[in-house]
mmCIF file of C-alpha atoms and ligand atoms in Angstrom:
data_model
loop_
_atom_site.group_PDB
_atom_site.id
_atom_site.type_symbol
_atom_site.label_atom_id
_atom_site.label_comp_id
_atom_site.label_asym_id
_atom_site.label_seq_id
_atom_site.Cartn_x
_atom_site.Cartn_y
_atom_site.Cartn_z
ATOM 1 C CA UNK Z 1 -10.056 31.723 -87.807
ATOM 2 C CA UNK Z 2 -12.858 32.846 -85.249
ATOM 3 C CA UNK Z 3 -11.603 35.762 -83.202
ATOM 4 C CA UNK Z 4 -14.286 34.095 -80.364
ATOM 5 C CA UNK Z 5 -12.904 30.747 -78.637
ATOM 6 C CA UNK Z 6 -14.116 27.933 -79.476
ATOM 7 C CA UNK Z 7 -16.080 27.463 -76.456
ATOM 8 C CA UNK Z 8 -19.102 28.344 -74.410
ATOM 9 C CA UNK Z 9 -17.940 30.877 -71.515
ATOM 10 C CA UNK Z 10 -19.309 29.294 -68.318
ATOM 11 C CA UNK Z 11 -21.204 32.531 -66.958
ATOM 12 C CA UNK Z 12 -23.894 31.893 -70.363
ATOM 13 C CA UNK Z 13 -24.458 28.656 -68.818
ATOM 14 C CA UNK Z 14 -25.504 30.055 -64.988
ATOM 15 C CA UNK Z 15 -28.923 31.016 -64.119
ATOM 16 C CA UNK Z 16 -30.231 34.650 -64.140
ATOM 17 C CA UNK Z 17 -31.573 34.520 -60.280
ATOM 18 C CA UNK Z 18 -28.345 32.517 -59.353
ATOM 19 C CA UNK Z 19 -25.913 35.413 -61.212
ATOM 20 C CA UNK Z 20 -27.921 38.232 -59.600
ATOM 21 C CA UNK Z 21 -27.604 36.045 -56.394
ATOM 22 C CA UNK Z 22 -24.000 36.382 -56.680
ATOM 23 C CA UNK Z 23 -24.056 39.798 -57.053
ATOM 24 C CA UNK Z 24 -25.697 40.779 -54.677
ATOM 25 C CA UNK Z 25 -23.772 38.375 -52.580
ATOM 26 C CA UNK Z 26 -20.651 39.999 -53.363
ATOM 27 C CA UNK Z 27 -22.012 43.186 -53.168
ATOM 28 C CA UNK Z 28 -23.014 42.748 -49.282
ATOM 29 C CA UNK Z 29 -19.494 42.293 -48.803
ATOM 30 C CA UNK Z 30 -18.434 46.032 -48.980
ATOM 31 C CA UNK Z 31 -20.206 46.547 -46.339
ATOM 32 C CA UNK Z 32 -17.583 44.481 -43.648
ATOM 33 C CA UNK Z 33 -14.927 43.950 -46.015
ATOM 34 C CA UNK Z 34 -13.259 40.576 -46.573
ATOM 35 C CA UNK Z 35 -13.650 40.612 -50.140
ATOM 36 C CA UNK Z 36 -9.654 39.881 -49.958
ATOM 37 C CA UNK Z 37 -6.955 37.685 -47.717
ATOM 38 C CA UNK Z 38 -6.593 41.605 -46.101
ATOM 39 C CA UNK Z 39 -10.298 41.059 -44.524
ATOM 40 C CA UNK Z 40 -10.363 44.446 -43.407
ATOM 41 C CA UNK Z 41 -13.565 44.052 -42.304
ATOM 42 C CA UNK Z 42 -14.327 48.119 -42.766
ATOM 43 C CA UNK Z 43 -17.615 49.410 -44.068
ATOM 44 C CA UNK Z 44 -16.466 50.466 -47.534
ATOM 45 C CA UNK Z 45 -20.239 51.347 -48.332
ATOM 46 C CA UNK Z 46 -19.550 54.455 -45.417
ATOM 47 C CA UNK Z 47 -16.646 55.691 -47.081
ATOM 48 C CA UNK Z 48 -14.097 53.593 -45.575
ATOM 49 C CA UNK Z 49 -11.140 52.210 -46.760
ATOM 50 C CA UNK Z 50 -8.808 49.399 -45.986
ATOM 51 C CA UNK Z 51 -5.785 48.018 -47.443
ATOM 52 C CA UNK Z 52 -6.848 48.625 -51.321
ATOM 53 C CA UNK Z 53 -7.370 51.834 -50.015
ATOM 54 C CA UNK Z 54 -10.551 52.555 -51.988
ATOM 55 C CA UNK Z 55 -14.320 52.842 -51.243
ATOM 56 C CA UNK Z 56 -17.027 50.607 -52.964
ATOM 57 C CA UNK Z 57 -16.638 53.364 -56.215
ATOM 58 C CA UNK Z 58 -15.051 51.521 -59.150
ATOM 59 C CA UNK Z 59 -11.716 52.926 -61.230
ATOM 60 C CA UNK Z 60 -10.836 52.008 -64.406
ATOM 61 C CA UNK Z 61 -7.351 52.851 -65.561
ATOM 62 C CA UNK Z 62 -7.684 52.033 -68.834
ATOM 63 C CA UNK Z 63 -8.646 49.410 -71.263
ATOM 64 C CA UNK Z 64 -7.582 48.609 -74.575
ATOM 65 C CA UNK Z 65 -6.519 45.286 -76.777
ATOM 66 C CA UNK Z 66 -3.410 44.106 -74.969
ATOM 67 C CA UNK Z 67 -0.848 42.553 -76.988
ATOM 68 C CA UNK Z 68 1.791 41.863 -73.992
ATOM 69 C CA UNK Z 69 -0.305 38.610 -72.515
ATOM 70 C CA UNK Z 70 0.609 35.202 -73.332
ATOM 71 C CA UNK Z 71 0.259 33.726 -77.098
ATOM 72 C CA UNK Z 72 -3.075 32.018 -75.418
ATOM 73 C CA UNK Z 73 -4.459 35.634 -74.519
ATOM 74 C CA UNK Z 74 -3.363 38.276 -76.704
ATOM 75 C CA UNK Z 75 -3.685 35.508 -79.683
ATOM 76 C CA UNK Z 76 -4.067 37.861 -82.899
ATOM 77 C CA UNK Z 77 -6.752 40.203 -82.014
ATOM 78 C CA UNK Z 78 -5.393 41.008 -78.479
ATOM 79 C CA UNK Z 79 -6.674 40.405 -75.126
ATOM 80 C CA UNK Z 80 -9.496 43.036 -73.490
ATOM 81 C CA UNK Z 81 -7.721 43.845 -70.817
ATOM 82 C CA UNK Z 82 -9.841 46.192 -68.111
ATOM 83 C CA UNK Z 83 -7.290 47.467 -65.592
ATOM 84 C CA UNK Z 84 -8.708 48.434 -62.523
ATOM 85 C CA UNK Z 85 -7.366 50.770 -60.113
ATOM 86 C CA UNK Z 86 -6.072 50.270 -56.637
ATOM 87 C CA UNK Z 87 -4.859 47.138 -56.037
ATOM 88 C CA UNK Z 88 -5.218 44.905 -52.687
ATOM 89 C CA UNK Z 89 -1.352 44.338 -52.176
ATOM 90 C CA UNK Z 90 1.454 46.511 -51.619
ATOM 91 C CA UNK Z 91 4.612 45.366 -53.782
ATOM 92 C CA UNK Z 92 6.907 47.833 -53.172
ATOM 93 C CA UNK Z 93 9.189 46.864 -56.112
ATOM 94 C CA UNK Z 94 5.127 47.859 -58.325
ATOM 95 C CA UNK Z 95 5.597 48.926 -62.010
ATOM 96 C CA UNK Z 96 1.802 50.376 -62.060
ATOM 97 C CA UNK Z 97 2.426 52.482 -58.550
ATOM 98 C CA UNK Z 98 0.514 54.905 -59.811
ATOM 99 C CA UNK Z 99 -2.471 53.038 -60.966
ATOM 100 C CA UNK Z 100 -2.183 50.431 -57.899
ATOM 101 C CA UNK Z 101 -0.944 52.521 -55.140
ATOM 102 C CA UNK Z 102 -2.144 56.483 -56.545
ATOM 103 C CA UNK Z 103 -5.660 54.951 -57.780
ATOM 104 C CA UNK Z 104 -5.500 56.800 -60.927
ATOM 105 C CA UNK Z 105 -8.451 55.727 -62.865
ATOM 106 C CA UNK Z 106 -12.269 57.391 -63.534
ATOM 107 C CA UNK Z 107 -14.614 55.700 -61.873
ATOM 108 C CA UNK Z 108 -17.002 53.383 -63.759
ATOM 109 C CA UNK Z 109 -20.204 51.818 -62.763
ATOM 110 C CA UNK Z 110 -21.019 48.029 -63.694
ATOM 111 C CA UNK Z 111 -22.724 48.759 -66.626
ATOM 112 C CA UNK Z 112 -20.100 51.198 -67.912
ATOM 113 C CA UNK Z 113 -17.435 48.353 -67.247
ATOM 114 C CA UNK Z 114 -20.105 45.700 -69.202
ATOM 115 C CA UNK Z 115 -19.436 48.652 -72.175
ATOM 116 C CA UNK Z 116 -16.372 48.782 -72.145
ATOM 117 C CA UNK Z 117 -16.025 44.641 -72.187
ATOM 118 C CA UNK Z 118 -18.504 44.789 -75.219
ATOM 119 C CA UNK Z 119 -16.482 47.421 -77.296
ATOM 120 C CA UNK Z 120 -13.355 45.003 -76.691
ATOM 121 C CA UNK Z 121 -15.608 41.789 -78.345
ATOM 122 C CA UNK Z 122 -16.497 44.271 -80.864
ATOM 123 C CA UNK Z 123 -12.698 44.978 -81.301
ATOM 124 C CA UNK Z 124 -12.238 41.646 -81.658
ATOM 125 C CA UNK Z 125 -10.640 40.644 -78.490
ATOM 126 C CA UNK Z 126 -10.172 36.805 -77.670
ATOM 127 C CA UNK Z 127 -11.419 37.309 -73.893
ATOM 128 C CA UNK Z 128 -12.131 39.709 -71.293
ATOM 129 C CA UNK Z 129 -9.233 40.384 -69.044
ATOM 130 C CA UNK Z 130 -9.721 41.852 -65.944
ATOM 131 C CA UNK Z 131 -6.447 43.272 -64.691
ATOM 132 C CA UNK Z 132 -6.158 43.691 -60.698
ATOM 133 C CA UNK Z 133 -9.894 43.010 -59.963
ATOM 134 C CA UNK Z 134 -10.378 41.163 -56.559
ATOM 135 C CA UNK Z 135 -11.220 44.776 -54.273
ATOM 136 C CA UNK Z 136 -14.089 45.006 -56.856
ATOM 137 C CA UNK Z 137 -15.593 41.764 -57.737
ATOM 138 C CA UNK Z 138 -18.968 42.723 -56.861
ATOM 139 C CA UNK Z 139 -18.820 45.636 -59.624
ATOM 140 C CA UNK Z 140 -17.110 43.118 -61.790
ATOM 141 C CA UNK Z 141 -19.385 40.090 -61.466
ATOM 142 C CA UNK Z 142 -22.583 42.380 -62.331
ATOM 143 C CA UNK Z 143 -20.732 44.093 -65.423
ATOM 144 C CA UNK Z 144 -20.316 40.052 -66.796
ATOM 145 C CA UNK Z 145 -24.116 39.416 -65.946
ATOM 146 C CA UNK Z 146 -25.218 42.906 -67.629
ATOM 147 C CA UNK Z 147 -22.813 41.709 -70.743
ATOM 148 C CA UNK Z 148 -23.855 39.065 -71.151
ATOM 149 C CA UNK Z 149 -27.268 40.318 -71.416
ATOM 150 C CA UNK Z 150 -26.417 42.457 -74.548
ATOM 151 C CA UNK Z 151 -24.235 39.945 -75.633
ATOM 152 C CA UNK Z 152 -20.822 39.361 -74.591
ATOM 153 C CA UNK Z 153 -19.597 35.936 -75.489
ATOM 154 C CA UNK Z 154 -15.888 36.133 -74.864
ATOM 155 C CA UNK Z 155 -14.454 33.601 -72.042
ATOM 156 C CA UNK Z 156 -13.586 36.202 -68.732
ATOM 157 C CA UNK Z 157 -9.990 36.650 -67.254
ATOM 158 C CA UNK Z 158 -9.102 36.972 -63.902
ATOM 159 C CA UNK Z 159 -5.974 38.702 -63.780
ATOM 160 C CA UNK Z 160 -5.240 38.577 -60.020
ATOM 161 C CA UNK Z 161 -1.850 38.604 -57.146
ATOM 162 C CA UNK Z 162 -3.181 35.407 -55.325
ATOM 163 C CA UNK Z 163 -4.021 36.973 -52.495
ATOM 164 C CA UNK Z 164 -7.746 35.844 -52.809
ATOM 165 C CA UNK Z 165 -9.775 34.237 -50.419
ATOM 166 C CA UNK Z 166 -11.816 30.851 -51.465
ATOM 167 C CA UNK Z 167 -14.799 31.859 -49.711
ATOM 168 C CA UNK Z 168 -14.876 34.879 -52.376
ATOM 169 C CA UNK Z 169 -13.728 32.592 -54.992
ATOM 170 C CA UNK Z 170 -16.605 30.264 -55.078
ATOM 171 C CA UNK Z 171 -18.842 33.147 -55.726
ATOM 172 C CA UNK Z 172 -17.148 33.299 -59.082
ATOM 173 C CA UNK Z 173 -17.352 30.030 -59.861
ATOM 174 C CA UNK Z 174 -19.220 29.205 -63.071
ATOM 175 C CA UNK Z 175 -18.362 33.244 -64.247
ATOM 176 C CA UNK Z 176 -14.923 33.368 -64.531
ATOM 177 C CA UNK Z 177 -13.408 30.772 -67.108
ATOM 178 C CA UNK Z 178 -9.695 31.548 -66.676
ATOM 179 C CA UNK Z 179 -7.933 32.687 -63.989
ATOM 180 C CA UNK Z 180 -4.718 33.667 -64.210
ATOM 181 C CA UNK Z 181 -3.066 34.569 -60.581
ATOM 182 C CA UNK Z 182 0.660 35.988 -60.449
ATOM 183 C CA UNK Z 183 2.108 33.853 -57.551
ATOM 184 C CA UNK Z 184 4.440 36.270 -55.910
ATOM 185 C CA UNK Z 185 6.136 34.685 -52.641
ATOM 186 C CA UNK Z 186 6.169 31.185 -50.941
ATOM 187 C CA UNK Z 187 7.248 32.762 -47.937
ATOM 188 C CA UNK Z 188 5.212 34.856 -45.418
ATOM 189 C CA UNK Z 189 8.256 37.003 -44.144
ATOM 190 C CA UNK Z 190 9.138 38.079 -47.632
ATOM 191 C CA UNK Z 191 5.459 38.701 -48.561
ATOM 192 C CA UNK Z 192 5.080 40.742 -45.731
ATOM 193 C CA UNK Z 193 8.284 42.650 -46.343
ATOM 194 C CA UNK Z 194 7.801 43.307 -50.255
ATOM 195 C CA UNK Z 195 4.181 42.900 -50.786
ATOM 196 C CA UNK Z 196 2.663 44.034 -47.440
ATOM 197 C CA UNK Z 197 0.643 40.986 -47.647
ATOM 198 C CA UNK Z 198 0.170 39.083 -44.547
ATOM 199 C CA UNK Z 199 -0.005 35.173 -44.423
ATOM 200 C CA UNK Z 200 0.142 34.997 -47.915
ATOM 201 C CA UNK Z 201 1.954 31.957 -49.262
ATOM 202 C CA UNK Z 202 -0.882 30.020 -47.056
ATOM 203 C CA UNK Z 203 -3.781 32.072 -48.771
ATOM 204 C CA UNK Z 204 -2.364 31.692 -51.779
ATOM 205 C CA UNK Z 205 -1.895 28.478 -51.837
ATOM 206 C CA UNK Z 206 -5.988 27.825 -50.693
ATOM 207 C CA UNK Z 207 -6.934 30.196 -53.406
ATOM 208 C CA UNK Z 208 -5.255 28.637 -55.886
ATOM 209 C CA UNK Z 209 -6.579 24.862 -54.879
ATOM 210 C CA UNK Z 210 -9.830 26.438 -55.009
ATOM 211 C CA UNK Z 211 -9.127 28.161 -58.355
ATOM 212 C CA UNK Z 212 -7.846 24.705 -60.036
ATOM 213 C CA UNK Z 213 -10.908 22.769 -58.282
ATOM 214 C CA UNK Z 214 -12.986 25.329 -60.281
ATOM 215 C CA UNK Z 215 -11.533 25.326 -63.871
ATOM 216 C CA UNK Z 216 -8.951 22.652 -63.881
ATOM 217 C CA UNK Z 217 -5.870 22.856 -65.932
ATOM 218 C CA UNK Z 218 -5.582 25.620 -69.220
ATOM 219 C CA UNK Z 219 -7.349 24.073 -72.282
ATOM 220 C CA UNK Z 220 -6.724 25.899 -75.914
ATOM 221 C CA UNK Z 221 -8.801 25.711 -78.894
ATOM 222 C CA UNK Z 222 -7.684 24.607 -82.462
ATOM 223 C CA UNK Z 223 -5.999 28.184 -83.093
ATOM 224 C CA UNK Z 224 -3.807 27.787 -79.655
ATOM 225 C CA UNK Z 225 -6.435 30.382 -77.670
ATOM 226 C CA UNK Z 226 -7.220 29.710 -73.952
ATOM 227 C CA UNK Z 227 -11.068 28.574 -73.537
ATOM 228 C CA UNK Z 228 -10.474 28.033 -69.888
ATOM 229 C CA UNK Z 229 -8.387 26.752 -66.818
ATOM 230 C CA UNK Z 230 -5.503 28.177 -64.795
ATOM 231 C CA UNK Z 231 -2.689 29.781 -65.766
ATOM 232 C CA UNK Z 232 0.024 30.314 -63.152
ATOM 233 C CA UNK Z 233 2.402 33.889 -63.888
ATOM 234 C CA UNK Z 234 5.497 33.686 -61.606
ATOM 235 C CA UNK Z 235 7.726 36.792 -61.621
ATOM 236 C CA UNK Z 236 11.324 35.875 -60.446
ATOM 237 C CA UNK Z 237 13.034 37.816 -58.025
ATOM 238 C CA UNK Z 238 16.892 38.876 -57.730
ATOM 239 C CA UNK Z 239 18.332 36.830 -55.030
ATOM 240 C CA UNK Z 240 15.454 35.037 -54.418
ATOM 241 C CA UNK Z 241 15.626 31.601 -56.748
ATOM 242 C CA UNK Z 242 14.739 29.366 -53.196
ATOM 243 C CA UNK Z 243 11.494 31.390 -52.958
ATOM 244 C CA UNK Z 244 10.635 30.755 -56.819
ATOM 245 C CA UNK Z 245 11.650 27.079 -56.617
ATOM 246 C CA UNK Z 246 9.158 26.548 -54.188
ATOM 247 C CA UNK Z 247 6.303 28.146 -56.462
ATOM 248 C CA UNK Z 248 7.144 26.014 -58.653
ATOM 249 C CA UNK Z 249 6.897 22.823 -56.955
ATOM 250 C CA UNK Z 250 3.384 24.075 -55.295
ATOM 251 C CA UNK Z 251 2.326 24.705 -58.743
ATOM 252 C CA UNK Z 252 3.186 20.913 -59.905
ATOM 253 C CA UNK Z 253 1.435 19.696 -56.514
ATOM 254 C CA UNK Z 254 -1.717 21.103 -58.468
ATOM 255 C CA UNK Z 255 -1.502 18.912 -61.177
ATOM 256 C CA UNK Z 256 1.999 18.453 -63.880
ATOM 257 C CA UNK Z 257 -0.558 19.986 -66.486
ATOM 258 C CA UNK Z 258 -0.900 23.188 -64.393
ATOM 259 C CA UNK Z 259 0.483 26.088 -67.215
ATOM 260 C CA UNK Z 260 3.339 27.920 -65.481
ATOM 261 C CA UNK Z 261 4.681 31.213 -67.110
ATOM 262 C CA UNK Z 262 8.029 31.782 -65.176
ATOM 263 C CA UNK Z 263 8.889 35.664 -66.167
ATOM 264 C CA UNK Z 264 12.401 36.771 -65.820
ATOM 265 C CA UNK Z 265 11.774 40.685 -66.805
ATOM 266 C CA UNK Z 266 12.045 42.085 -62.942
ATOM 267 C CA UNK Z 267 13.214 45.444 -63.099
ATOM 268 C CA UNK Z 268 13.469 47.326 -59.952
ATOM 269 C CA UNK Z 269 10.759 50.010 -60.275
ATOM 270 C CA UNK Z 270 9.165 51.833 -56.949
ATOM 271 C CA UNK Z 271 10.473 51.898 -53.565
ATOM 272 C CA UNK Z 272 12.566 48.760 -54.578
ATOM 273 C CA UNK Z 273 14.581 52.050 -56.544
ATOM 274 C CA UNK Z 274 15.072 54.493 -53.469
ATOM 275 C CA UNK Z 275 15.102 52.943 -50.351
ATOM 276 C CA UNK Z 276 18.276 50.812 -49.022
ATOM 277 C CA UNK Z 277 16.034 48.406 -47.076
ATOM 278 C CA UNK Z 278 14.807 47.072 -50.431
ATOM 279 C CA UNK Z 279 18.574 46.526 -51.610
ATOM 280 C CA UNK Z 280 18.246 43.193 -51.801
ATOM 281 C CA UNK Z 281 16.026 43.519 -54.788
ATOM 282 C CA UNK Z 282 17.130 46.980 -56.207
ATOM 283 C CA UNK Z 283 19.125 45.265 -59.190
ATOM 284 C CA UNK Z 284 17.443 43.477 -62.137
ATOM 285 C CA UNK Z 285 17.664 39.436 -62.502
ATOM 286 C CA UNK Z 286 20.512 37.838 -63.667
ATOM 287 C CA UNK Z 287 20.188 35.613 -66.140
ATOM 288 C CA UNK Z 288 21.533 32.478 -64.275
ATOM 289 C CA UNK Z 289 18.625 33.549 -61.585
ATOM 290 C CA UNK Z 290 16.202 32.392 -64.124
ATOM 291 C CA UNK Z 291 17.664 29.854 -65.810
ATOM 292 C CA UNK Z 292 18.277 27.734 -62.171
ATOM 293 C CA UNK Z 293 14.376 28.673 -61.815
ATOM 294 C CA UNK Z 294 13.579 27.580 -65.231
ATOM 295 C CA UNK Z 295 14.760 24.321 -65.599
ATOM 296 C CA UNK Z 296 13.313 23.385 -61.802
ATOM 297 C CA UNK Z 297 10.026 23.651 -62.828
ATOM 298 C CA UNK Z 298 10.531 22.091 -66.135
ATOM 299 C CA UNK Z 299 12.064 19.157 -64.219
ATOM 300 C CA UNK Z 300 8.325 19.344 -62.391
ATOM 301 C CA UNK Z 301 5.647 21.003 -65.185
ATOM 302 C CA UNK Z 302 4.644 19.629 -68.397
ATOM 303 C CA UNK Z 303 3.537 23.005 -69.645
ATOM 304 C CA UNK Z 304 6.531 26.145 -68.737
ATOM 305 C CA UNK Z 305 6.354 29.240 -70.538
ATOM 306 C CA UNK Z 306 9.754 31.276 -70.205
ATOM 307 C CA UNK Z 307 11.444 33.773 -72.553
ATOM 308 C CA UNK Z 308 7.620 34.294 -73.750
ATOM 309 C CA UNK Z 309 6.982 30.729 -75.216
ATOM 310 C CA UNK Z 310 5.531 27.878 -73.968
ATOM 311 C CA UNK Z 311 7.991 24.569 -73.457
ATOM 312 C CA UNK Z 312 7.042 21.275 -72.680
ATOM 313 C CA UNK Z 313 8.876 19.843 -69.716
HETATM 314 S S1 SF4 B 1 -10.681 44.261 -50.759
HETATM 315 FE FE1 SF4 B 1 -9.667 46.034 -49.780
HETATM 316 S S2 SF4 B 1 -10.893 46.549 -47.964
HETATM 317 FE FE2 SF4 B 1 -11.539 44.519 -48.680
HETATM 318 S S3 SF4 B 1 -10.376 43.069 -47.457
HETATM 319 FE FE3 SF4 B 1 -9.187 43.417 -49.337
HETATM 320 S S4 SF4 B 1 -7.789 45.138 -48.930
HETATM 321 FE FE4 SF4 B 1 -9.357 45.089 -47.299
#
């Protein structure tokens, strides 16, 4: 078995002057920020920050062969997975506060980054996964082109809350080949409350039109690993299965083939431990929670991870 996909990543395919274009493109965009649903609009180039609360530096957390993703990911080698710092929501109920919230990380220029995503191929890794990315796409789109310069051949992750913007998004098309957003809330008062994220079950649900437009639905290779497509994470709730049914059936309005993974590990982590406004969601998920989510979407989804393996519906 090849640890490499069988497949041709899509950014080998795109031009040199149209990758640099993109770059570039993206880079412009720290200057009046709306790299994100947030569209801050501040000049992150002058030091400003908005929501992600970070500048136009780079952090990287960490990055290592990550054997926690799905079968299609981690496969046997692991998954590359380059967590970035900061993130540009602000889940209260966060298991990474101090990565996403703190901004613990060293920072790490785009050609660092494209070293650390050629070690991982060199480990073996099945793909580049980058974890929490979308404040630093411009960083992240030149680290793929300078990879892929000194070789990287490994189809490219993006590991993201939803909360993208399709404008942005089409700058990544023909670089990312999988993207994998973790679809928190379909509804905008709940969002705002738990993930500080205005409108977003509306920008979510543009992003990820314009994310399935782009890759279509999650194709595997002959050893089971993902070579493109999307792949929809849903974390469910306590006391929330309405707002997780309703994922779902967005999810199957995408397309029946659309790869749902429907996670029932919430544990109550954060502010969703200490503060009684949160209460609602300061207990972990009961099993019947998940199940009541679980069979809805297998009653809509011809592809439904749960209990970490994949079920046809
Ligand atoms: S990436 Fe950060 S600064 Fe830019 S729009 Fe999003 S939250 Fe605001």
């Amino acid at each position: 078995m090849s640890a490499t996909p069988d497949v041709t990543p899509r950014y080998l395919s795109l031009p040199d002057d149209e990758f640099e274009r993109r770059a570039n493109a993206l880079r412009e965009r720290y200057a009046d920020c709306d790299l994100c649903s947030y569209d801050c609009g501040v000049d992150r180039t002058d030091g400003q920050v908005g929501a992600c609360k970070v500048d136009d530096t780079a952090y990287v957390s960490s990055y290592f062969p990550h054997f926690g993703e799905e079968d299609c990911l981690k496969g046997w080698n692991g998954s590359g997975t380059i967590f970035l710092a900061h993130c540009n929501m602000g889940c209260v109920f966060c298991q990474n506060a101090e990565t996403s919230h703190g901004g613990k990380g060293d920072a790490a220029s785009p050609a660092e980054i494209a070293g650390m995503a050629l070690e991982l191929q060199e480990k073996g890794c099945h793909n580049i996964n980058f974890v929490t990315p979308t404040h630093h796409s411009p960083h992240l789109v030149e680290a793929v082109r300078l990879a892929r310069e000194d070789g990287l051949r490994v189809p490219v992750v993006w590991n993201c809350g939803g909360y993208e913007r399709p404008e942005i998004l089409e700058r990544l098309d023909g670089i990312v080949d999988v993207y994998m957003p973790d679809v928190k809330w379909s509804d905008d008062s709940l969002a705002a409350k738990y993930s500080k994220a205005p409108n977003y079950w509306s920008n979510v649900k543009r992003s990820l039109r314009e994310m399935h437009r782009q890759v279509g639905d999650l194709r595997l290779d002959g050893d089971g690993l993902a070579t493109g497509g999307i792949l929809v994470r849903h974390l469910v709730m306590p006391n929330h299965v309405e707002n997780s049914k309703r994922v779902a059936e967005f999810v199957a309005e995408l397309s029946d083939e659309t790869y749902l993974n429907v996670m029932g590990q919430y544990r109550p982590e954060h502010l969703a431990l200490t503060e009684e406004r949160y209460a609602e969601i300061s207990r972990s998920l009961r099993p019947d929670e998940y199940t009541q989510v679980v069979d809805h979407a297998l009653e809509r989804l011809e592809r439904v991870e749960y209990d970490g393996r994949m079920y046809r519906g």
